PDB file of C-alpha atoms in Angstrom:
ATOM      1  CA  MET J   1       0.116  -0.041  -0.079  1.00  0.00           C
ATOM      2  CA  PRO J   2       1.349   3.733  -0.692  1.00  0.00           C
ATOM      3  CA  SER J   3       1.884   6.240   1.473  1.00  0.00           C
ATOM      4  CA  ILE J   4      -0.452   9.138   1.013  1.00  0.00           C
ATOM      5  CA  ARG J   5       2.508  10.760  -0.490  1.00  0.00           C
ATOM      6  CA  GLU J   6       4.214   8.147  -2.106  1.00  0.00           C
ATOM      7  CA  ALA J   7      -0.152   8.782  -3.445  1.00  0.00           C
ATOM      8  CA  GLU J   8       0.251  12.550  -4.483  1.00  0.00           C
ATOM      9  CA  GLU J   9       3.194  11.760  -5.704  1.00  0.00           C
ATOM     10  CA  GLN J  10       2.718   8.736  -8.712  1.00  0.00           C
ATOM     11  CA  ILE J  11      -0.674  11.590  -9.454  1.00  0.00           C
ATOM     12  CA  ALA J  12       2.058  14.354 -10.076  1.00  0.00           C
ATOM     13  CA  ARG J  13       4.579  12.336 -12.486  1.00  0.00           C
ATOM     14  CA  LYS J  14       1.828  10.844 -13.622  1.00  0.00           C
ATOM     15  CA  ILE J  15       0.526  14.365 -15.177  1.00  0.00           C
ATOM     16  CA  ILE J  16       3.976  15.659 -15.578  1.00  0.00           C
ATOM     17  CA  GLU J  17       5.303  13.250 -17.336  1.00  0.00           C
ATOM     18  CA  ASP J  18       1.395  12.815 -19.608  1.00  0.00           C
ATOM     19  CA  GLY J  19       1.808  17.396 -20.595  1.00  0.00           C
ATOM     20  CA  ILE J  20       5.658  17.420 -20.773  1.00  0.00           C
ATOM     21  CA  ALA J  21       4.774  14.005 -23.828  1.00  0.00           C
ATOM     22  CA  ALA J  22       2.375  16.787 -24.909  1.00  0.00           C
ATOM     23  CA  GLY J  23       4.619  19.176 -25.673  1.00  0.00           C
ATOM     24  CA  TYR J  24       4.139  21.167 -22.499  1.00  0.00           C
ATOM     25  CA  THR J  25       6.501  23.184 -20.569  1.00  0.00           C
ATOM     26  CA  ILE J  26       5.533  23.190 -16.673  1.00  0.00           C
ATOM     27  CA  ASP J  27       6.315  26.036 -14.576  1.00  0.00           C
ATOM     28  CA  VAL J  28       5.876  25.155 -10.637  1.00  0.00           C
ATOM     29  CA  TYR J  29       4.176  28.029  -8.541  1.00  0.00           C
ATOM     30  CA  ASP J  30       4.436  27.334  -4.267  1.00  0.00           C
ATOM     31  CA  GLY J  31       2.366  29.765  -4.208  1.00  0.00           C
ATOM     32  CA  GLU J  32       3.765  32.580  -3.381  1.00  0.00           C
ATOM     33  CA  GLU J  33       6.654  32.279  -6.150  1.00  0.00           C
ATOM     34  CA  THR J  34       7.534  30.845  -9.616  1.00  0.00           C
ATOM     35  CA  ALA J  35       9.463  27.751  -7.800  1.00  0.00           C
ATOM     36  CA  LEU J  36      10.669  26.434 -11.420  1.00  0.00           C
ATOM     37  CA  LYS J  37      10.299  27.901 -14.971  1.00  0.00           C
ATOM     38  CA  ARG J  38       9.395  26.561 -18.146  1.00  0.00           C
ATOM     39  CA  SER J  39      10.644  23.023 -17.840  1.00  0.00           C
ATOM     40  CA  VAL J  40      10.541  19.666 -19.818  1.00  0.00           C
ATOM     41  CA  ASP J  41      13.089  17.495 -15.960  1.00  0.00           C
ATOM     42  CA  PRO J  42       9.791  15.620 -14.687  1.00  0.00           C
ATOM     43  CA  GLU J  43      12.936  15.252 -11.667  1.00  0.00           C
ATOM     44  CA  ALA J  44      13.435  18.831 -11.779  1.00  0.00           C
ATOM     45  CA  ILE J  45       9.414  20.220 -11.392  1.00  0.00           C
ATOM     46  CA  ILE J  46       8.928  16.743  -8.897  1.00  0.00           C
ATOM     47  CA  GLY J  47      12.011  18.331  -6.954  1.00  0.00           C
ATOM     48  CA  ALA J  48      10.645  21.646  -7.172  1.00  0.00           C
ATOM     49  CA  MET J  49       7.415  20.523  -5.743  1.00  0.00           C
ATOM     50  CA  PHE J  50       5.819  18.982  -2.202  1.00  0.00           C
ATOM     51  CA  SER J  51       7.250  22.036  -0.511  1.00  0.00           C
ATOM     52  CA  THR J  52       4.651  23.695   0.897  1.00  0.00           C
ATOM     53  CA  ASP J  53       0.970  23.184   1.189  1.00  0.00           C
ATOM     54  CA  SER J  54      -0.010  22.904  -2.498  1.00  0.00           C
ATOM     55  CA  ASP J  55       0.627  23.389  -5.457  1.00  0.00           C
ATOM     56  CA  MET J  56       0.129  25.110  -9.315  1.00  0.00           C
ATOM     57  CA  LEU J  57       1.658  23.457 -12.187  1.00  0.00           C
ATOM     58  CA  ILE J  58       0.746  25.938 -15.413  1.00  0.00           C
ATOM     59  CA  PHE J  59       1.860  23.672 -18.954  1.00  0.00           C
ATOM     60  CA  TYR J  60       2.560  25.958 -21.475  1.00  0.00           C
ATOM     61  CA  GLU J  61       2.803  25.745 -25.630  1.00  0.00           C
ATOM     62  CA  GLY J  62       4.652  27.868 -26.274  1.00  0.00           C
ATOM     63  CA  ASP J  63       4.340  30.894 -24.704  1.00  0.00           C
ATOM     64  CA  ARG J  64       1.552  30.632 -23.817  1.00  0.00           C
ATOM     65  CA  ARG J  65      -0.371  29.968 -20.648  1.00  0.00           C
ATOM     66  CA  GLN J  66      -2.611  26.746 -21.226  1.00  0.00           C
ATOM     67  CA  GLY J  67      -4.466  25.734 -18.855  1.00  0.00           C
ATOM     68  CA  CYS J  68      -3.021  24.831 -14.775  1.00  0.00           C
ATOM     69  CA  VAL J  69      -3.730  22.173 -12.000  1.00  0.00           C
ATOM     70  CA  TRP J  70      -3.685  22.974  -8.422  1.00  0.00           C
ATOM     71  CA  PHE J  71      -2.431  20.447  -5.541  1.00  0.00           C
ATOM     72  CA  VAL J  72      -3.445  20.473  -2.252  1.00  0.00           C
ATOM     73  CA  TYR J  73      -1.284  17.992   0.012  1.00  0.00           C
ATOM     74  CA  GLY J  74      -2.414  15.362   3.060  1.00  0.00           C
ATOM     75  CA  ASN J  75      -5.517  14.944   2.333  1.00  0.00           C
ATOM     76  CA  THR J  76      -5.813  10.863   1.832  1.00  0.00           C
ATOM     77  CA  GLY J  77      -3.890  11.181  -1.091  1.00  0.00           C
ATOM     78  CA  TRP J  78      -5.409  10.138  -3.790  1.00  0.00           C
ATOM     79  CA  ASP J  79      -8.057  13.201  -4.006  1.00  0.00           C
ATOM     80  CA  VAL J  80      -4.720  14.711  -4.241  1.00  0.00           C
ATOM     81  CA  VAL J  81      -5.652  17.403  -7.549  1.00  0.00           C
ATOM     82  CA  ALA J  82      -8.041  19.827  -6.174  1.00  0.00           C
ATOM     83  CA  ASP J  83      -8.957  21.991  -9.666  1.00  0.00           C
ATOM     84  CA  TYR J  84      -8.045  21.648 -12.712  1.00  0.00           C
ATOM     85  CA  SER J  85      -8.110  23.367 -16.490  1.00  0.00           C
ATOM     86  CA  THR J  86     -10.525  21.893 -18.801  1.00  0.00           C
ATOM     87  CA  TYR J  87      -8.856  22.919 -21.119  1.00  0.00           C
ATOM     88  CA  LEU J  88      -5.957  20.057 -19.673  1.00  0.00           C
ATOM     89  CA  GLU J  89      -9.055  16.974 -19.830  1.00  0.00           C
ATOM     90  CA  PRO J  90      -6.134  15.424 -22.289  1.00  0.00           C
ATOM     91  CA  ILE J  91      -3.388  15.451 -20.089  1.00  0.00           C
ATOM     92  CA  MET J  92      -5.784  14.572 -16.812  1.00  0.00           C
ATOM     93  CA  ALA J  93      -7.172  11.366 -17.564  1.00  0.00           C
ATOM     94  CA  ASN J  94      -4.443   8.925 -16.721  1.00  0.00           C
ATOM     95  CA  ALA J  95      -3.594  10.957 -13.414  1.00  0.00           C
ATOM     96  CA  ASN J  96      -7.271  10.414 -12.837  1.00  0.00           C
ATOM     97  CA  LYS J  97      -7.560   6.881 -14.238  1.00  0.00           C
ATOM     98  CA  LEU J  98      -4.383   6.379 -11.490  1.00  0.00           C
ATOM     99  CA  SER J  99      -6.516   8.301  -8.849  1.00  0.00           C
ATOM    100  CA  ASP J 100      -9.285   6.306  -8.692  1.00  0.00           C
ATOM    101  CA  GLU J 101      -6.580   2.814  -8.627  1.00  0.00           C
ATOM    102  CA  LEU J 102      -5.712   4.455  -5.167  1.00  0.00           C
ATOM    103  CA  GLN J 103      -8.662   5.726  -3.913  1.00  0.00           C
ATOM    104  CA  ASP J 104      -8.835   2.204  -1.417  1.00  0.00           C
ATOM    105  CA  LYS J 105      -5.511   1.600  -1.251  1.00  0.00           C
ATOM    106  CA  VAL J 106      -3.442   4.198   0.498  1.00  0.00           C
ATOM    107  CA  ASP J 107      -2.174   3.732   3.753  1.00  0.00           C
ATOM    108  CA  VAL J 108      -4.324   6.345   5.488  1.00  0.00           C
TER     109      VAL J 108
END
């Protein structure tokens, strides 16, 4: 059984990987500052996350902002995504499926 933090990271990683595969660059906004700008490095993005109670990943196509995903940490893990832009539905599908799979498996 994954811990809450492990489940949160698995879901975040899936969103990041699918976003990069779709051609997006990603900013990490921690609620106070942009901790990382326009990255396509999954490890750097994960490394910039989880230092506050919530983060927002902002997805760009070129210089144009396409949408964002808001993460809130510390609840039950599988529900780490609090909200996201509907424009990003195509890259959210796998993460939503993973979240459903983890719902009864997270060690809370």
